[in-house]
Coordinates of C-alpha atoms and ligand atoms in Angstrom, one line a residue:
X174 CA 178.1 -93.7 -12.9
X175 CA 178.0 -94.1 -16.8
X176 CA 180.0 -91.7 -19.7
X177 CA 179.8 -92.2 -23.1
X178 CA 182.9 -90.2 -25.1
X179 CA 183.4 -90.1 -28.6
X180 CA 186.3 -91.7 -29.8
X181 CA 188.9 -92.6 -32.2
X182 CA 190.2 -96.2 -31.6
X183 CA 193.9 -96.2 -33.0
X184 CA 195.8 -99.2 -33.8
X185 CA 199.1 -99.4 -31.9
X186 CA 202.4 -100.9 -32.9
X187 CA 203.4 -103.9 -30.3
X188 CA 206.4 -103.4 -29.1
X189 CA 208.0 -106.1 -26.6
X190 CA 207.6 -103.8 -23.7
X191 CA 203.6 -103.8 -24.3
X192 CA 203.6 -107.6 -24.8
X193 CA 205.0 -108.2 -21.4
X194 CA 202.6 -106.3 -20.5
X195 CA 200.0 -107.9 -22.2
X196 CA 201.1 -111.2 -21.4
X197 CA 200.5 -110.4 -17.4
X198 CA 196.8 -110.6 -18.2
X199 CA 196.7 -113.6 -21.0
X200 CA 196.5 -116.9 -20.1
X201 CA 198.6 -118.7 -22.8
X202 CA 201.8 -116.0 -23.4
X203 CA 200.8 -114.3 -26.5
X204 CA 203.3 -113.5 -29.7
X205 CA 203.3 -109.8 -31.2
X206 CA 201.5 -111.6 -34.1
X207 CA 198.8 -113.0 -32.4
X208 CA 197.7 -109.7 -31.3
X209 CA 196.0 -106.2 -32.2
X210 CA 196.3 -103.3 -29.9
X211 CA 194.8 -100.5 -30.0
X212 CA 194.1 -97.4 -27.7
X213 CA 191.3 -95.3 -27.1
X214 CA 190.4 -92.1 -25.0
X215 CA 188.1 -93.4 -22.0
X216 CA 187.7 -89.7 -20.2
X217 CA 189.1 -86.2 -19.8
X218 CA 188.6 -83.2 -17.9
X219 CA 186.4 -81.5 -20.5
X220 CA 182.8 -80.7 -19.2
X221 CA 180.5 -83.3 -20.4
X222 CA 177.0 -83.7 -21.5
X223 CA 176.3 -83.8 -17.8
X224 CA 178.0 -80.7 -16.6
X225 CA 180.4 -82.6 -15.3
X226 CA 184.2 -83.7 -15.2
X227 CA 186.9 -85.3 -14.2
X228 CA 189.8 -83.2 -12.1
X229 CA 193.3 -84.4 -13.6
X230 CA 193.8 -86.2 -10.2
X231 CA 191.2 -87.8 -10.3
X232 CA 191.7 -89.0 -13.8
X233 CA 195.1 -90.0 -12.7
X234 CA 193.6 -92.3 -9.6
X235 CA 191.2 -93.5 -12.2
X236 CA 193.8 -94.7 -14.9
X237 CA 195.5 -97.6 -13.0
X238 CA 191.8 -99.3 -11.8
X239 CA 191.0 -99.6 -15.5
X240 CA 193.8 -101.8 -15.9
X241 CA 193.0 -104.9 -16.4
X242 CA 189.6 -104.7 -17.6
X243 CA 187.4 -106.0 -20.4
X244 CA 186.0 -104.2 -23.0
X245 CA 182.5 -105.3 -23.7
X246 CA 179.9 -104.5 -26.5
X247 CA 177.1 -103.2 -25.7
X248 CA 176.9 -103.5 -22.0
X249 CA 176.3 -107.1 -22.5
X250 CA 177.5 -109.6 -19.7
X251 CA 178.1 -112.6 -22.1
X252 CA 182.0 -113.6 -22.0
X253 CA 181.2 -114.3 -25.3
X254 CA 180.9 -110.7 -26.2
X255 CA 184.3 -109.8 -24.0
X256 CA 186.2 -108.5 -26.8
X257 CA 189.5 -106.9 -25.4
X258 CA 191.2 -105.9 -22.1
X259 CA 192.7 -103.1 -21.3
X260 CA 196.7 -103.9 -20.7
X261 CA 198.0 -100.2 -19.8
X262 CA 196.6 -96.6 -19.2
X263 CA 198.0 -93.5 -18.9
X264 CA 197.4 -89.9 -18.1
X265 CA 198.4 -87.5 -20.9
X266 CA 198.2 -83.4 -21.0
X267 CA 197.8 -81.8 -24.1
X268 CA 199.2 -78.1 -23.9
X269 CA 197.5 -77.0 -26.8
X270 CA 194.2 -77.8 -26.1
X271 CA 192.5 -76.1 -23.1
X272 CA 189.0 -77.1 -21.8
X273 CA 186.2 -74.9 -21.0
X274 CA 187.4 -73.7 -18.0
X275 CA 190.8 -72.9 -19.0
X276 CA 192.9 -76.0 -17.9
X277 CA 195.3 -78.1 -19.8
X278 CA 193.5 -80.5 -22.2
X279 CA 194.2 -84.0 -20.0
X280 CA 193.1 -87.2 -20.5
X281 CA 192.8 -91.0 -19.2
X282 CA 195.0 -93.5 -22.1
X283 CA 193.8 -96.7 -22.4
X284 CA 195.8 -99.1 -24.1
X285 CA 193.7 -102.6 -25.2
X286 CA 194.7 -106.0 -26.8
X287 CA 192.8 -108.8 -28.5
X288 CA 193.8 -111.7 -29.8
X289 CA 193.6 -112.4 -33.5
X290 CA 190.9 -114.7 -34.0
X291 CA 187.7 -114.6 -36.3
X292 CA 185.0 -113.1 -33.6
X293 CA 187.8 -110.6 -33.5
X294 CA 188.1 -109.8 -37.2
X295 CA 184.8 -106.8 -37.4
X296 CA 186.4 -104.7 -34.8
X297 CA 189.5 -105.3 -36.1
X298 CA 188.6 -104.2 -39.4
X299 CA 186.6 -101.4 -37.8
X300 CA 189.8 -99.7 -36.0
X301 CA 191.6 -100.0 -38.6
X302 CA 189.2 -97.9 -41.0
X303 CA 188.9 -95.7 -38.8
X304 CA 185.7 -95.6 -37.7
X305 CA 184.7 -93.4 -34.8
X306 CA 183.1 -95.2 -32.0
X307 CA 181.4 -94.6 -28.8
X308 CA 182.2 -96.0 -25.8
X309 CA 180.7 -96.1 -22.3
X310 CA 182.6 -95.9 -19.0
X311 CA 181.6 -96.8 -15.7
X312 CA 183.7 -95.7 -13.1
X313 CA 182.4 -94.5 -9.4
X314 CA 183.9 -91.7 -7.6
X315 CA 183.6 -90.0 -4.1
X316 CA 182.7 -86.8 -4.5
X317 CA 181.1 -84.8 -6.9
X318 CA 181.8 -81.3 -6.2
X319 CA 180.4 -78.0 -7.3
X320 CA 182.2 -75.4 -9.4
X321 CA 180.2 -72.7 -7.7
X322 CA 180.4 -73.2 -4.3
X323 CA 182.9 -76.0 -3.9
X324 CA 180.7 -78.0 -1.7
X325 CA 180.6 -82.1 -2.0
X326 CA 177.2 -83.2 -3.0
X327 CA 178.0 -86.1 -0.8
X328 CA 178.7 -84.3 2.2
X329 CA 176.8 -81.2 1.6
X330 CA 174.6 -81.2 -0.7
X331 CA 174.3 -77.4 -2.1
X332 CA 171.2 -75.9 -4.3
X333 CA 173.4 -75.3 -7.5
X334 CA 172.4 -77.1 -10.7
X335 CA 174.2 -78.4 -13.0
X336 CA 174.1 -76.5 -16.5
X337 CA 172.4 -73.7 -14.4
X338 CA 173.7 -69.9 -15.0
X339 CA 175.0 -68.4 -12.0
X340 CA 175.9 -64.8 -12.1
X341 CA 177.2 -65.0 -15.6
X342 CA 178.8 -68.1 -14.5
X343 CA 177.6 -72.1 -15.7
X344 CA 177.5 -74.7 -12.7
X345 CA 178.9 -77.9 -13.1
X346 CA 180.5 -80.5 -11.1
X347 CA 183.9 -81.7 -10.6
X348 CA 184.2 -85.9 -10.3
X349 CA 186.7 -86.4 -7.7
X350 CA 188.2 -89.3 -5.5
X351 CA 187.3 -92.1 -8.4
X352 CA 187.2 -95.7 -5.9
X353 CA 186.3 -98.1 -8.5
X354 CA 186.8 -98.7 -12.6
X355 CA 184.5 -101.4 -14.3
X356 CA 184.5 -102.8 -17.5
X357 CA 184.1 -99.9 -20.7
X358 CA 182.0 -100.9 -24.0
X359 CA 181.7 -99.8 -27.1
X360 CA 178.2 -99.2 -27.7
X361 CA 176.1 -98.5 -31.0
X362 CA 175.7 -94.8 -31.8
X363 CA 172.4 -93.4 -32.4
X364 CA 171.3 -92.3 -35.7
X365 CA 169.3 -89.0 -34.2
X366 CA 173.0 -87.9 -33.1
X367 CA 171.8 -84.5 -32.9
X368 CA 168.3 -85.1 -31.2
X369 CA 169.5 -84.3 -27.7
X370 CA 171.7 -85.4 -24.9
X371 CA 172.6 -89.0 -25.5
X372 CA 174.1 -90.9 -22.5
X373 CA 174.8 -94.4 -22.1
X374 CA 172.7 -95.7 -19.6
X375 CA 173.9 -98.7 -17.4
X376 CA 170.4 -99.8 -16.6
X377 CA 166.6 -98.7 -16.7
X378 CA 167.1 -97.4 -13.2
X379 CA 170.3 -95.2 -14.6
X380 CA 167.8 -94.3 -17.0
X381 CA 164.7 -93.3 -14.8
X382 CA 167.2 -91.3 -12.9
X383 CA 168.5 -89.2 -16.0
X384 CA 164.6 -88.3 -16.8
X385 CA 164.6 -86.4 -13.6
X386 CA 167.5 -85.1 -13.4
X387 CA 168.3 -83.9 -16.5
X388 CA 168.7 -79.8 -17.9
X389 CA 168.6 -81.2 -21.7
X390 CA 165.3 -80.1 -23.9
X391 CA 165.4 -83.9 -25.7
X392 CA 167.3 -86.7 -24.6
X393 CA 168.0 -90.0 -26.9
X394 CA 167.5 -93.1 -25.7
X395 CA 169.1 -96.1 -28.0
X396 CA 166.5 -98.6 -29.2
X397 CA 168.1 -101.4 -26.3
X398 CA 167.8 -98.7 -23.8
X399 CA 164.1 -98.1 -24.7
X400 CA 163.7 -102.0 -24.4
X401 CA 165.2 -102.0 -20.6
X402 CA 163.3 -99.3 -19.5
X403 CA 159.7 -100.8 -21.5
X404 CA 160.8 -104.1 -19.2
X405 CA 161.3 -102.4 -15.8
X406 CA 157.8 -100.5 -16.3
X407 CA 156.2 -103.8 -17.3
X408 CA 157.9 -105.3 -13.9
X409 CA 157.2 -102.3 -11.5
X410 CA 153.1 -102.2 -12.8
X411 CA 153.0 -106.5 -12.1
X412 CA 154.6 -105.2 -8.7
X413 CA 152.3 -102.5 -8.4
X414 CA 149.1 -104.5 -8.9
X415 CA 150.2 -107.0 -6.6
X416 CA 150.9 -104.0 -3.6
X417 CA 147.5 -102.7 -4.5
X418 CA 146.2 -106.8 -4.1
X419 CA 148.1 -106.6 -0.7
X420 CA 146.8 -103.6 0.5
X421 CA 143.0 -104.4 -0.1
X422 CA 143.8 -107.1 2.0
X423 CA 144.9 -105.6 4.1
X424 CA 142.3 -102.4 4.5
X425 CA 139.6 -105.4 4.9
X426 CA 141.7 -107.1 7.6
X427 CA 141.5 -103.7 9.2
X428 CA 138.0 -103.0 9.0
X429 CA 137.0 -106.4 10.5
X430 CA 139.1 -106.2 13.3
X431 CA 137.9 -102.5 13.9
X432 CA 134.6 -104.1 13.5
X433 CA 135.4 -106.5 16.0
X434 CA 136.6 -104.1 18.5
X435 CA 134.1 -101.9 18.3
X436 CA 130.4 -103.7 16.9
X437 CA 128.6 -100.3 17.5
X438 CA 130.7 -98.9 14.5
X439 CA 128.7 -98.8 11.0
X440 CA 130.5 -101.0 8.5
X441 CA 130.9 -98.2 6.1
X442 CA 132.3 -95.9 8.8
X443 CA 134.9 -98.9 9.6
X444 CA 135.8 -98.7 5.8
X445 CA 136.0 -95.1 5.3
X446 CA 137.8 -95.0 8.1
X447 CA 140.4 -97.6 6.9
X448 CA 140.3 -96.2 3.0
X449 CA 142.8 -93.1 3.3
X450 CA 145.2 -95.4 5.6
X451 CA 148.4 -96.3 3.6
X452 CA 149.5 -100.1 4.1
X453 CA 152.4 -99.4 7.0
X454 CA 149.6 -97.5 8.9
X455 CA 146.8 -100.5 8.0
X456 CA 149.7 -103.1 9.4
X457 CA 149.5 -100.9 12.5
X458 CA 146.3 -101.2 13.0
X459 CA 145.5 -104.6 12.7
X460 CA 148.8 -105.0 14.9
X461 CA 147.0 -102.8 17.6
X462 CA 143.4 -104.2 17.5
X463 CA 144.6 -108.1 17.3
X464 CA 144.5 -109.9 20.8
X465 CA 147.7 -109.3 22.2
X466 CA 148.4 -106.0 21.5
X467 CA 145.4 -104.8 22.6
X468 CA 145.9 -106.1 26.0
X469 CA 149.2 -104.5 26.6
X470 CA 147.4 -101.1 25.3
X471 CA 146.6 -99.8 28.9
X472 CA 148.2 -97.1 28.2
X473 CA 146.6 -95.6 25.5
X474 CA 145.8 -91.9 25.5
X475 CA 143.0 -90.9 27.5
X476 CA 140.9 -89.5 24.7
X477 CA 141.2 -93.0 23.3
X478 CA 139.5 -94.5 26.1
X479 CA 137.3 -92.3 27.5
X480 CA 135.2 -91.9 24.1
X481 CA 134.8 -95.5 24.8
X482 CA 131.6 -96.4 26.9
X483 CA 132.3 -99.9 28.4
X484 CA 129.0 -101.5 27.1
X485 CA 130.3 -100.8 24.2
X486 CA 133.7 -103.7 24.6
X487 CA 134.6 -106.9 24.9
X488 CA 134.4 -107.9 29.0
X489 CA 138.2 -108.7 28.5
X490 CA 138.9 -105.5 27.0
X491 CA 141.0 -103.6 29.6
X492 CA 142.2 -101.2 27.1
X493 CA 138.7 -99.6 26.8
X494 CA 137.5 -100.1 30.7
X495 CA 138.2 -96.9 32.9
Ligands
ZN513 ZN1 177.0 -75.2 -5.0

C-alpha cells in the first residue's frame, strides 16, 4: 500500500539525545556537525484521497517499524539515491485540529538524518527554504475496515464503497493492524496539481489497480509513472502474443489428435470444434485423446461411447468398444 502526503520538511536542532540515537543506525559515530536532521509528517488519521485512514492505534503500531528506514527519491532502488534514514518517530495529537470525522488531529513523526556531504547539499538546501514536498509511504496493514458497517474487507468483504454516499453518510475505510513499514521517498510533485487524484504509485501493477478501483473523475499519473505502466503494457502484449502462439499450437495439436481418434470426423468440424476451446480445456483434450489416457478412459460416460460405432476406432480402442 502506497500514500503520498503533503509535507513540510523542518530542519531540527541536534541535540545529544538525537545523536545517540542517530549514531545506533550510522556506521562511523557521527558529530552534531556532520549532520542535518530534519522531520516530516509521514501519515495521519485524516481521510485521504482514497477514503481512507489510519486509526490513532494503528498509527502508533506503525511509528516504531519506520524506524530505521531510508528515505529514497523517487522510488528508486539505487543506494546511490538513499538519501536519509529515519532515526526516531513519534505519535503526536493535535487538540486543535479535528479531522473529518471529528477526532483529534494525530499524526505519525518522523525524525531523519543525513550526513553532510555534497550529494546531500540540494535537499539540504531544499528544507531549509522551505520548500513543500511530497512524499510517498509504503506501509501494509491488516485490515482495512469500513466506516459503515465495520466489517474487515479481509475477512468480510462488504458492498460499501469508498467515497460512496450512504444515507447522508460518506464511506471510507479505516487502515488498521499496520505489519510492515518500508522505506518513504520523496517524490516529484506534478505540475497539473489540481487535475485529479494524484497518488504515488509503487508500481504499474499499483497503478492498473487504481484505474479500476478508483471514485475520482481524473486521476494524474507522474510522467515516470506513465513510463512503468507504457513498459508493463509493452511486456504483457509480447506475453500475450506469445499465449496466443501457444494456444494455436495447441488448438492444432487438438484437432489432429481428434482427427486421429475419430478419421470419420470432417477436418473443419475437428477445428470448429477445437476453436471456442480455451488453452486449459485444449490441454485436456489432447491429454484425453493421447495414448495413455485414452486407454484408462473406460469409464467414460455412456453417451460418449455409445455415439461411437466401433468401425469407426482404432481395434485397440477400448474406450469406444461396447
Ligand atoms: Zn461496509
Amino acid at each position: 500500500m502506497q500514500k503520498q502526503f503533503s509535507i513540510q520538511p523542518q530542519d531540527a536542532d541536534v541535540s545529544p539525545e538525537m545523536l545517540e540515537k542517530i549514531n545506533r543506525y550510522s556506521r562511523k559515530t557521527l558529530t552534531a556537525s556532520e549532520v542535518f536532521v530534519f522531520s516530516a509528517v509521514l501519515c495521519d488519521n485524516e481521510i485521504d484521497r482514497d477514503f481512507e485512514c489510519f486509526t490513532p492505534d494503528a498509527l502508533k503500531t506503525l511509528a516504531p517499524l519506520f524506524e530505521g528506514k531510508t528515505v529514497i527519491q523517487n522510488h528508486s532502488m539505487q543506494t546511490d539515491d538513499q538519501s536519509a534514514r529515519t532515526f526516531y518517530t513519534e505519535v503526536l495529537t493535535d487538540p486543535s485540529r479535528t479531522t473529518a470525522t471529528g477526532e483529534a488531529y494525530t499524526y505519525l513523526k518522523a525524525y531523519c538524518y543525513m550526513p553532510r556531504i555534497p550529494k546531500n547539499e540540494t535537499l539540504i538546501a531544499e528544507i531549509n527554504a522551505g520548500i513543500k514536498k511530497e512524499v510517498s509511504v509504503g506501509c501494509a496493514v491488516a485490515e482495512h475496515k469500513c466506516s459503515i458497517c465495520g466489517s474487515v474487507e479481509e475477512v468480510s468483504p462488504c458492498k460499501h464503497q469508498r467515497g460512496k454516499r450512504y444515507g447522508g453518510t460518506v464511506c471510507h475505510y479505516t487502515l488498521e493492524k499496520p505489519t510492515d513499514a518500508y522505506e518513504w521517498s520523496f517524490v516529484a510533485v506534478p505540475a497539473q496539481r489540481n487535475a485529479g487524484v494524484t497518488k504515488g504509485f509503487a508500481d504499474a501493477d499499483a497503478l492498473c489497480k487504481q484505474f479500476g478501483e478508483t471514485n475520482a473523475e481524473q486521476i494524474t499519473v507522474s510522467r515516470e509513472e506513465a513510463a512503468g505502466f507504457a513498459e508493463l503494457v509493452s511486456s504483457l502484449k509480447s506475453a500475450a502474443a506469445l499465449g496466443e502462439e501457444y494456444t494455436a499450437l495447441l488448438r492444432e495439436k487438438a484437432v489432429c489428435a481428434l482427427l486421429g481418434r475419430l478419421p470419420e470426423l470432417q477436418s473443419e468440424q475437428a477445428e470448429s470444434l477445437c476453436a471456442p476451446l480455451k488453452p486449459a480445456e485444449l490441454k485436456a483434450l489432447c491429454a484425453a485423446l493421447s495414448g495413455d489416457a485414452a486407454q484408462k478412459s473406460a469409464h467414460l460416460p455412456q453417451l460418449y461411447t455409445a455415439k461411437a460405432r466401433e468401425t469407426d476406432v482404432p481395434a485397440d480402442n477400448n474406450a469406444f468398444k461396447f
